[in-house]
PDB file of C-alpha atoms and ligand atoms in Angstrom:
ATOM      1  CA  UNK A   1       5.451  85.896  35.965  1.00 40.00           C
ATOM      2  CA  UNK A   2       3.977  89.071  34.501  1.00 45.00           C
ATOM      3  CA  UNK A   3       4.919  89.772  30.932  1.00 51.00           C
ATOM      4  CA  UNK A   4       7.404  92.504  30.061  1.00 50.00           C
ATOM      5  CA  UNK A   5       4.564  94.272  28.308  1.00 53.00           C
ATOM      6  CA  UNK A   6       2.487  94.305  31.490  1.00 50.00           C
ATOM      7  CA  UNK A   7       5.456  95.546  33.508  1.00 48.00           C
ATOM      8  CA  UNK A   8       6.122  98.329  31.024  1.00 51.00           C
ATOM      9  CA  UNK A   9       2.473  99.346  31.101  1.00 52.00           C
ATOM     10  CA  UNK A  10       2.567  99.429  34.885  1.00 48.00           C
ATOM     11  CA  UNK A  11       5.754 101.482  34.886  1.00 51.00           C
ATOM     12  CA  UNK A  12       4.242 103.997  32.479  1.00 51.00           C
ATOM     13  CA  UNK A  13       0.933 104.103  34.344  1.00 48.00           C
ATOM     14  CA  UNK A  14       2.813 104.837  37.561  1.00 46.00           C
ATOM     15  CA  UNK A  15       4.347 107.907  35.953  1.00 47.00           C
ATOM     16  CA  UNK A  16       0.945 109.287  35.033  1.00 46.00           C
ATOM     17  CA  UNK A  17      -0.361 109.544  38.591  1.00 45.00           C
ATOM     18  CA  UNK A  18       1.138 112.928  39.341  1.00 50.00           C
ATOM     19  CA  UNK A  19      -0.876 114.806  36.749  1.00 75.00           C
ATOM     20  CA  UNK A  20      -0.236 118.321  35.544  1.00 94.00           C
ATOM     21  CA  UNK A  21       2.336 121.096  35.804  1.00 96.00           C
ATOM     22  CA  UNK A  22       3.374 124.642  34.936  1.00 96.00           C
ATOM     23  CA  UNK A  23       6.613 126.555  34.529  1.00 98.00           C
ATOM     24  CA  UNK A  24       6.210 129.399  36.985  1.00 98.00           C
ATOM     25  CA  UNK A  25       9.677 130.767  37.726  1.00 98.00           C
ATOM     26  CA  UNK A  26      12.602 131.703  35.559  1.00 98.00           C
ATOM     27  CA  UNK A  27      16.025 130.631  36.830  1.00 98.00           C
ATOM     28  CA  UNK A  28      18.984 132.888  36.027  1.00 98.00           C
ATOM     29  CA  UNK A  29      22.509 131.569  36.624  1.00 98.00           C
ATOM     30  CA  UNK A  30      21.126 129.106  39.154  1.00 97.00           C
ATOM     31  CA  UNK A  31      19.057 131.657  41.070  1.00 98.00           C
ATOM     32  CA  UNK A  32      15.307 131.015  41.069  1.00 98.00           C
ATOM     33  CA  UNK A  33      13.269 134.203  40.569  1.00 98.00           C
ATOM     34  CA  UNK A  34       9.789 135.007  41.819  1.00 98.00           C
ATOM     35  CA  UNK A  35       6.585 133.233  40.967  1.00 98.00           C
ATOM     36  CA  UNK A  36       5.445 134.579  37.580  1.00 98.00           C
ATOM     37  CA  UNK A  37       7.944 137.430  38.006  1.00 98.00           C
ATOM     38  CA  UNK A  38       9.482 136.849  34.568  1.00 98.00           C
ATOM     39  CA  UNK A  39       7.257 133.998  33.338  1.00 98.00           C
ATOM     40  CA  UNK A  40       3.872 134.863  31.915  1.00 98.00           C
ATOM     41  CA  UNK A  41       1.016 133.523  33.993  1.00 97.00           C
ATOM     42  CA  UNK A  42      -1.429 131.171  32.301  1.00 95.00           C
ATOM     43  CA  UNK A  43      -5.165 130.921  32.790  1.00 94.00           C
ATOM     44  CA  UNK A  44      -5.725 127.197  32.314  1.00 91.00           C
ATOM     45  CA  UNK A  45      -4.509 126.137  35.753  1.00 90.00           C
ATOM     46  CA  UNK A  46      -1.835 123.575  34.921  1.00 92.00           C
ATOM     47  CA  UNK A  47      -3.567 121.645  32.180  1.00 93.00           C
ATOM     48  CA  UNK A  48      -1.986 120.604  28.905  1.00 94.00           C
ATOM     49  CA  UNK A  49      -2.996 122.516  25.785  1.00 92.00           C
ATOM     50  CA  UNK A  50      -6.355 121.551  24.373  1.00 84.00           C
ATOM     51  CA  UNK A  51      -5.287 122.329  20.798  1.00 90.00           C
ATOM     52  CA  UNK A  52      -1.738 122.598  19.460  1.00 94.00           C
ATOM     53  CA  UNK A  53      -2.925 124.263  16.244  1.00 96.00           C
ATOM     54  CA  UNK A  54      -4.220 127.482  17.762  1.00 95.00           C
ATOM     55  CA  UNK A  55      -2.643 130.585  19.322  1.00 97.00           C
ATOM     56  CA  UNK A  56      -2.441 128.959  22.747  1.00 97.00           C
ATOM     57  CA  UNK A  57       0.547 127.083  21.368  1.00 98.00           C
ATOM     58  CA  UNK A  58       2.610 130.305  21.555  1.00 98.00           C
ATOM     59  CA  UNK A  59       2.652 130.943  25.316  1.00 98.00           C
ATOM     60  CA  UNK A  60      -0.067 128.663  26.721  1.00 97.00           C
ATOM     61  CA  UNK A  61      -3.662 129.688  27.444  1.00 97.00           C
ATOM     62  CA  UNK A  62      -3.694 133.301  28.679  1.00 97.00           C
ATOM     63  CA  UNK A  63      -0.023 133.817  27.893  1.00 98.00           C
ATOM     64  CA  UNK A  64      -0.755 136.488  25.291  1.00 98.00           C
ATOM     65  CA  UNK A  65      -3.384 138.316  27.376  1.00 98.00           C
ATOM     66  CA  UNK A  66      -2.576 141.988  27.955  1.00 98.00           C
ATOM     67  CA  UNK A  67      -3.089 141.756  31.710  1.00 97.00           C
ATOM     68  CA  UNK A  68      -0.768 138.768  32.084  1.00 97.00           C
ATOM     69  CA  UNK A  69       1.895 140.393  29.905  1.00 98.00           C
ATOM     70  CA  UNK A  70       1.666 143.650  31.861  1.00 97.00           C
ATOM     71  CA  UNK A  71       2.069 141.767  35.136  1.00 98.00           C
ATOM     72  CA  UNK A  72       5.265 140.090  33.918  1.00 98.00           C
ATOM     73  CA  UNK A  73       8.659 141.775  34.203  1.00 98.00           C
ATOM     74  CA  UNK A  74      11.436 141.295  31.680  1.00 98.00           C
ATOM     75  CA  UNK A  75      14.695 139.788  32.976  1.00 98.00           C
ATOM     76  CA  UNK A  76      17.965 141.317  31.817  1.00 98.00           C
ATOM     77  CA  UNK A  77      20.424 138.531  31.009  1.00 98.00           C
ATOM     78  CA  UNK A  78      23.666 138.090  29.079  1.00 98.00           C
ATOM     79  CA  UNK A  79      24.435 135.722  26.245  1.00 98.00           C
ATOM     80  CA  UNK A  80      26.327 132.833  27.852  1.00 98.00           C
ATOM     81  CA  UNK A  81      24.196 132.950  31.008  1.00 98.00           C
ATOM     82  CA  UNK A  82      22.490 129.850  32.317  1.00 98.00           C
ATOM     83  CA  UNK A  83      18.727 130.114  31.998  1.00 98.00           C
ATOM     84  CA  UNK A  84      16.229 127.722  33.468  1.00 98.00           C
ATOM     85  CA  UNK A  85      12.616 127.046  34.325  1.00 98.00           C
ATOM     86  CA  UNK A  86      11.198 125.879  37.620  1.00 98.00           C
ATOM     87  CA  UNK A  87       8.548 123.180  37.427  1.00 98.00           C
ATOM     88  CA  UNK A  88       5.487 124.015  39.477  1.00 96.00           C
ATOM     89  CA  UNK A  89       4.261 120.759  40.976  1.00 93.00           C
ATOM     90  CA  UNK A  90       5.822 117.714  39.351  1.00 94.00           C
ATOM     91  CA  UNK A  91       6.798 117.108  35.724  1.00 96.00           C
ATOM     92  CA  UNK A  92       5.471 113.633  36.241  1.00 94.00           C
ATOM     93  CA  UNK A  93       5.086 112.403  32.685  1.00 95.00           C
ATOM     94  CA  UNK A  94       7.674 110.890  30.341  1.00 95.00           C
ATOM     95  CA  UNK A  95       8.652 112.852  27.249  1.00 97.00           C
ATOM     96  CA  UNK A  96      11.010 115.357  25.662  1.00 98.00           C
ATOM     97  CA  UNK A  97      11.792 118.963  26.628  1.00 98.00           C
ATOM     98  CA  UNK A  98      12.237 121.689  24.019  1.00 98.00           C
ATOM     99  CA  UNK A  99      13.151 125.326  24.611  1.00 99.00           C
ATOM    100  CA  UNK A 100      12.468 127.856  21.865  1.00 99.00           C
ATOM    101  CA  UNK A 101      13.247 131.567  21.566  1.00 99.00           C
ATOM    102  CA  UNK A 102      11.833 134.358  19.423  1.00 99.00           C
ATOM    103  CA  UNK A 103      13.157 137.884  19.053  1.00 98.00           C
ATOM    104  CA  UNK A 104      10.640 140.705  19.198  1.00 98.00           C
ATOM    105  CA  UNK A 105      10.641 142.963  16.126  1.00 98.00           C
ATOM    106  CA  UNK A 106      12.462 146.285  16.388  1.00 97.00           C
ATOM    107  CA  UNK A 107      10.560 148.690  18.635  1.00 97.00           C
ATOM    108  CA  UNK A 108       8.546 145.968  20.380  1.00 98.00           C
ATOM    109  CA  UNK A 109       9.345 144.991  23.968  1.00 98.00           C
ATOM    110  CA  UNK A 110       9.338 141.401  25.148  1.00 98.00           C
ATOM    111  CA  UNK A 111       6.359 142.364  27.300  1.00 98.00           C
ATOM    112  CA  UNK A 112       4.352 143.494  24.288  1.00 98.00           C
ATOM    113  CA  UNK A 113       5.526 140.743  21.964  1.00 98.00           C
ATOM    114  CA  UNK A 114       2.853 138.254  20.934  1.00 98.00           C
ATOM    115  CA  UNK A 115       5.275 135.644  19.622  1.00 98.00           C
ATOM    116  CA  UNK A 116       3.939 135.751  16.078  1.00 98.00           C
ATOM    117  CA  UNK A 117       7.417 135.967  14.551  1.00 98.00           C
ATOM    118  CA  UNK A 118      10.057 133.310  13.951  1.00 98.00           C
ATOM    119  CA  UNK A 119      11.064 130.860  16.668  1.00 99.00           C
ATOM    120  CA  UNK A 120      14.217 128.761  16.854  1.00 99.00           C
ATOM    121  CA  UNK A 121      14.928 125.832  19.135  1.00 98.00           C
ATOM    122  CA  UNK A 122      17.782 126.603  21.484  1.00 98.00           C
ATOM    123  CA  UNK A 123      17.769 123.510  23.712  1.00 98.00           C
ATOM    124  CA  UNK A 124      16.346 120.003  23.661  1.00 98.00           C
ATOM    125  CA  UNK A 125      16.448 117.210  26.239  1.00 98.00           C
ATOM    126  CA  UNK A 126      15.496 113.799  24.898  1.00 98.00           C
ATOM    127  CA  UNK A 127      15.950 110.160  25.840  1.00 97.00           C
ATOM    128  CA  UNK A 128      18.678 109.454  28.391  1.00 97.00           C
ATOM    129  CA  UNK A 129      18.887 105.730  27.750  1.00 96.00           C
ATOM    130  CA  UNK A 130      17.056 103.017  25.844  1.00 94.00           C
ATOM    131  CA  UNK A 131      16.739  99.994  28.116  1.00 91.00           C
ATOM    132  CA  UNK A 132      15.209  97.133  26.125  1.00 84.00           C
ATOM    133  CA  UNK A 133      14.417  95.228  29.323  1.00 81.00           C
ATOM    134  CA  UNK A 134      12.922  98.161  31.268  1.00 77.00           C
ATOM    135  CA  UNK A 135      11.624 100.725  28.828  1.00 81.00           C
ATOM    136  CA  UNK A 136      12.925 104.158  28.027  1.00 91.00           C
ATOM    137  CA  UNK A 137      14.605 106.416  30.559  1.00 94.00           C
ATOM    138  CA  UNK A 138      13.944 110.065  29.653  1.00 96.00           C
ATOM    139  CA  UNK A 139      16.370 112.866  30.423  1.00 97.00           C
ATOM    140  CA  UNK A 140      13.522 114.603  32.230  1.00 98.00           C
ATOM    141  CA  UNK A 141      12.878 111.466  34.340  1.00 96.00           C
ATOM    142  CA  UNK A 142      16.277 109.995  35.193  1.00 94.00           C
ATOM    143  CA  UNK A 143      16.940 107.437  37.936  1.00 92.00           C
ATOM    144  CA  UNK A 144      17.998 110.303  40.197  1.00 93.00           C
ATOM    145  CA  UNK A 145      14.581 111.982  39.780  1.00 95.00           C
ATOM    146  CA  UNK A 146      12.125 109.247  38.786  1.00 93.00           C
ATOM    147  CA  UNK A 147       9.142 111.538  39.416  1.00 94.00           C
ATOM    148  CA  UNK A 148      10.568 114.137  37.025  1.00 96.00           C
ATOM    149  CA  UNK A 149      13.302 116.738  37.322  1.00 97.00           C
ATOM    150  CA  UNK A 150      12.367 119.870  39.334  1.00 98.00           C
ATOM    151  CA  UNK A 151      13.812 122.305  36.797  1.00 98.00           C
ATOM    152  CA  UNK A 152      15.416 122.526  33.361  1.00 98.00           C
ATOM    153  CA  UNK A 153      18.527 124.597  32.624  1.00 98.00           C
ATOM    154  CA  UNK A 154      20.457 125.425  29.456  1.00 98.00           C
ATOM    155  CA  UNK A 155      23.054 127.967  28.322  1.00 98.00           C
ATOM    156  CA  UNK A 156      22.154 130.977  26.189  1.00 98.00           C
ATOM    157  CA  UNK A 157      24.399 130.765  23.104  1.00 98.00           C
ATOM    158  CA  UNK A 158      27.091 133.456  22.994  1.00 98.00           C
ATOM    159  CA  UNK A 159      26.261 134.045  19.321  1.00 98.00           C
ATOM    160  CA  UNK A 160      22.727 135.119  20.279  1.00 98.00           C
ATOM    161  CA  UNK A 161      22.215 138.733  19.141  1.00 98.00           C
ATOM    162  CA  UNK A 162      21.178 141.341  21.684  1.00 98.00           C
ATOM    163  CA  UNK A 163      17.491 142.110  21.875  1.00 98.00           C
ATOM    164  CA  UNK A 164      14.094 141.543  23.433  1.00 98.00           C
ATOM    165  CA  UNK A 165      13.077 137.878  23.435  1.00 99.00           C
ATOM    166  CA  UNK A 166      10.454 135.433  24.491  1.00 99.00           C
ATOM    167  CA  UNK A 167      11.867 132.139  25.761  1.00 99.00           C
ATOM    168  CA  UNK A 168       9.383 129.277  25.587  1.00 98.00           C
ATOM    169  CA  UNK A 169       9.746 126.165  27.729  1.00 98.00           C
ATOM    170  CA  UNK A 170       7.928 123.087  26.438  1.00 98.00           C
ATOM    171  CA  UNK A 171       7.530 119.603  27.832  1.00 98.00           C
ATOM    172  CA  UNK A 172       5.715 117.070  25.686  1.00 98.00           C
ATOM    173  CA  UNK A 173       4.164 114.251  27.690  1.00 97.00           C
ATOM    174  CA  UNK A 174       4.019 111.125  25.536  1.00 96.00           C
ATOM    175  CA  UNK A 175       2.208 108.673  27.824  1.00 94.00           C
ATOM    176  CA  UNK A 176      -0.882 108.897  25.610  1.00 95.00           C
ATOM    177  CA  UNK A 177       0.985 109.290  22.315  1.00 96.00           C
ATOM    178  CA  UNK A 178      -0.133 105.945  20.895  1.00 95.00           C
ATOM    179  CA  UNK A 179      -3.004 107.861  19.275  1.00 93.00           C
ATOM    180  CA  UNK A 180      -2.724 110.985  17.093  1.00 93.00           C
ATOM    181  CA  UNK A 181      -3.412 114.002  19.295  1.00 94.00           C
ATOM    182  CA  UNK A 182      -2.478 112.043  22.406  1.00 95.00           C
ATOM    183  CA  UNK A 183       0.787 113.852  23.122  1.00 97.00           C
ATOM    184  CA  UNK A 184       0.251 116.537  25.787  1.00 97.00           C
ATOM    185  CA  UNK A 185       1.953 119.927  25.530  1.00 97.00           C
ATOM    186  CA  UNK A 186       2.922 121.834  28.682  1.00 97.00           C
ATOM    187  CA  UNK A 187       4.448 125.244  27.931  1.00 97.00           C
ATOM    188  CA  UNK A 188       5.269 128.616  29.414  1.00 98.00           C
ATOM    189  CA  UNK A 189       6.938 131.818  28.196  1.00 98.00           C
ATOM    190  CA  UNK A 190       9.511 134.032  29.877  1.00 98.00           C
ATOM    191  CA  UNK A 191      10.429 137.585  28.915  1.00 98.00           C
ATOM    192  CA  UNK A 192      14.136 138.391  28.383  1.00 99.00           C
ATOM    193  CA  UNK A 193      16.258 141.376  27.463  1.00 98.00           C
ATOM    194  CA  UNK A 194      19.456 139.772  26.146  1.00 98.00           C
ATOM    195  CA  UNK A 195      22.698 141.742  26.280  1.00 98.00           C
ATOM    196  CA  UNK A 196      25.196 140.431  23.782  1.00 98.00           C
ATOM    197  CA  UNK A 197      27.769 141.233  21.157  1.00 98.00           C
ATOM    198  CA  UNK A 198      26.731 138.083  19.287  1.00 98.00           C
ATOM    199  CA  UNK A 199      25.986 138.314  15.603  1.00 98.00           C
ATOM    200  CA  UNK A 200      24.597 134.845  14.939  1.00 98.00           C
ATOM    201  CA  UNK A 201      21.574 134.240  12.742  1.00 98.00           C
ATOM    202  CA  UNK A 202      19.400 131.650  14.484  1.00 98.00           C
ATOM    203  CA  UNK A 203      18.009 128.962  12.179  1.00 98.00           C
ATOM    204  CA  UNK A 204      16.052 126.943  11.249  1.00 98.00           C
ATOM    205  CA  UNK A 205      12.969 128.846  12.330  1.00 98.00           C
ATOM    206  CA  UNK A 206       9.364 127.795  12.805  1.00 98.00           C
ATOM    207  CA  UNK A 207       6.075 129.461  13.758  1.00 98.00           C
ATOM    208  CA  UNK A 208       3.651 128.720  16.575  1.00 98.00           C
ATOM    209  CA  UNK A 209       1.236 127.281  15.850  1.00 98.00           C
ATOM    210  CA  UNK A 210       2.641 125.329  12.920  1.00 97.00           C
ATOM    211  CA  UNK A 211       5.924 123.929  14.214  1.00 98.00           C
ATOM    212  CA  UNK A 212       4.225 120.610  14.911  1.00 98.00           C
ATOM    213  CA  UNK A 213       1.765 118.789  12.705  1.00 96.00           C
ATOM    214  CA  UNK A 214       0.784 116.357  15.413  1.00 95.00           C
ATOM    215  CA  UNK A 215       1.574 113.157  13.519  1.00 95.00           C
ATOM    216  CA  UNK A 216       5.400 113.263  13.655  1.00 96.00           C
ATOM    217  CA  UNK A 217       7.171 110.052  14.731  1.00 96.00           C
ATOM    218  CA  UNK A 218       8.090 111.712  18.056  1.00 97.00           C
ATOM    219  CA  UNK A 219       4.444 112.600  18.761  1.00 97.00           C
ATOM    220  CA  UNK A 220       2.661 109.429  17.631  1.00 96.00           C
ATOM    221  CA  UNK A 221       4.215 106.022  18.220  1.00 94.00           C
ATOM    222  CA  UNK A 222       3.426 102.826  20.132  1.00 92.00           C
ATOM    223  CA  UNK A 223       4.107 103.922  23.688  1.00 89.00           C
ATOM    224  CA  UNK A 224       3.597 100.602  25.465  1.00 85.00           C
ATOM    225  CA  UNK A 225       4.790  97.972  23.045  1.00 87.00           C
ATOM    226  CA  UNK A 226       7.168  97.094  21.479  1.00 87.00           C
ATOM    227  CA  UNK A 227       9.882  98.602  23.733  1.00 86.00           C
ATOM    228  CA  UNK A 228      11.086 101.818  22.113  1.00 88.00           C
ATOM    229  CA  UNK A 229      14.636 101.594  20.790  1.00 90.00           C
ATOM    230  CA  UNK A 230      14.755 104.864  18.863  1.00 93.00           C
ATOM    231  CA  UNK A 231      13.138 108.245  19.221  1.00 95.00           C
ATOM    232  CA  UNK A 232      12.919 111.191  16.845  1.00 97.00           C
ATOM    233  CA  UNK A 233      12.770 114.559  18.567  1.00 98.00           C
ATOM    234  CA  UNK A 234       9.858 116.558  17.135  1.00 98.00           C
ATOM    235  CA  UNK A 235      10.471 120.057  15.786  1.00 98.00           C
ATOM    236  CA  UNK A 236      13.538 121.668  14.202  1.00 98.00           C
ATOM    237  CA  UNK A 237      17.222 121.118  15.051  1.00 98.00           C
ATOM    238  CA  UNK A 238      18.629 123.284  17.820  1.00 98.00           C
ATOM    239  CA  UNK A 239      20.623 126.423  17.080  1.00 98.00           C
ATOM    240  CA  UNK A 240      23.554 126.820  16.851  1.00 98.00           C
ATOM    241  CA  UNK A 241      24.917 123.319  17.555  1.00 96.00           C
ATOM    242  CA  UNK A 242      22.208 121.090  16.036  1.00 98.00           C
ATOM    243  CA  UNK A 243      22.496 118.809  19.040  1.00 96.00           C
ATOM    244  CA  UNK A 244      20.100 117.450  21.642  1.00 98.00           C
ATOM    245  CA  UNK A 245      20.961 116.962  25.283  1.00 98.00           C
ATOM    246  CA  UNK A 246      20.281 113.622  26.965  1.00 98.00           C
ATOM    247  CA  UNK A 247      21.165 114.306  30.594  1.00 97.00           C
ATOM    248  CA  UNK A 248      19.472 117.128  32.482  1.00 97.00           C
ATOM    249  CA  UNK A 249      21.229 120.120  34.023  1.00 97.00           C
ATOM    250  CA  UNK A 250      19.482 120.600  37.345  1.00 97.00           C
ATOM    251  CA  UNK A 251      19.979 123.507  39.766  1.00 98.00           C
ATOM    252  CA  UNK A 252      22.596 122.679  42.378  1.00 95.00           C
ATOM    253  CA  UNK A 253      24.381 120.099  40.226  1.00 94.00           C
ATOM    254  CA  UNK A 254      27.379 120.808  38.041  1.00 93.00           C
ATOM    255  CA  UNK A 255      26.221 121.063  34.443  1.00 94.00           C
ATOM    256  CA  UNK A 256      27.650 118.525  32.024  1.00 96.00           C
ATOM    257  CA  UNK A 257      26.732 120.752  29.088  1.00 97.00           C
ATOM    258  CA  UNK A 258      23.849 120.903  26.663  1.00 98.00           C
ATOM    259  CA  UNK A 259      24.929 118.220  24.179  1.00 97.00           C
ATOM    260  CA  UNK A 260      25.686 115.038  26.093  1.00 97.00           C
ATOM    261  CA  UNK A 261      25.016 111.771  24.207  1.00 96.00           C
ATOM    262  CA  UNK A 262      22.519 109.013  24.934  1.00 95.00           C
ATOM    263  CA  UNK A 263      23.946 106.675  27.565  1.00 94.00           C
ATOM    264  CA  UNK A 264      24.913 103.330  26.078  1.00 93.00           C
ATOM    265  CA  UNK A 265      23.140 100.274  27.402  1.00 89.00           C
ATOM    266  CA  UNK A 266      25.515  97.413  28.010  1.00 81.00           C
ATOM    267  CA  UNK A 267      23.108  94.822  29.289  1.00 78.00           C
ATOM    268  CA  UNK A 268      21.414  97.456  31.404  1.00 79.00           C
TER     269      UNK A 268
HETATM  270  C1  NAG B   1      11.945 104.384  14.903  1.00 64.27           C
HETATM  271  O1  NAG B   1      12.503 103.921  13.673  1.00 64.27           O
HETATM  272  C2  NAG B   1      11.548 103.415  12.751  1.00 64.27           C
HETATM  273  C3  NAG B   1      12.302 102.821  11.576  1.00 64.27           C
HETATM  274  O2  NAG B   1      13.179 103.768  11.015  1.00 64.27           O
HETATM  275  C4  NAG B   1      10.575 104.508  12.340  1.00 64.27           C
HETATM  276  O3  NAG B   1       9.601 104.019  11.474  1.00 64.27           O
HETATM  277  C5  NAG B   1       9.893 105.052  13.595  1.00 64.27           C
HETATM  278  O4  NAG B   1       9.068 106.137  13.250  1.00 64.27           O
HETATM  279  C6  NAG B   1      10.931 105.470  14.628  1.00 64.27           C
HETATM  280  N1  NAG B   1      10.220 105.821  15.853  1.00 64.27           N
HETATM  281  C7  NAG B   1      10.383 106.997  16.428  1.00 64.27           C
HETATM  282  C8  NAG B   1       9.578 107.208  17.666  1.00 64.27           C
HETATM  283  O5  NAG B   1      11.130 107.856  16.047  1.00 64.27           O
END
């Protein structure tokens, strides 16, 4: 009988077949918008970032280029709206999702904003369930979508102040995270004009690059063995609720909210 370790390795290897991906379409209240209509196009095909400590970490390779910014429209949305990101191809790797936002300084449009200000995490989707006998089930790769969920949705906090924003979708693929530098970052930025009467002050804030060192427990850990029984989400706590989600909110399904707990494992 093959060892559990071998089975886990096989299971993880199987998830790495379907390679790379992009986030090409913004989703607003469940409606998918045009290809790169409100998401900035990238120039590295669909590859992960080569270096998480340079400017590409802001909006992916090409995401700050003038031509790509000029070709991207800015979506007008309201605080409390559901915002999402369509996955181009298949998000076929295990790992956490993080969504960050950054408000452009006064007088700067989202289109002209280079994302060099403060960013806060507004949504995070981590582990759905730890299954000691089968390995980890990620929220982005649940039993209902074992190849990876086709989109990620979250709710814009009502306390979010009005303004011009970049919203940055990030999926961190951890299949190679046994070695430092092995975690792969897939990201994309959307441009938003947020209408709101909210007066919240988003915190904590981070910069890109800089938010990740690359050696955090959630970015470097033994992927294959022993079976993972805990996971530390990399990056800051989410604003305003300091909570991570553990079950995805996919287009066409009723959302169970942005803060559902890890599913217990009773002999699962
Ligand atoms: C799991 O917990 C151990 C012990 O607290 C810690 O050393 C390790 O970094 C954690 N692993 C992750 C991936 O968070």
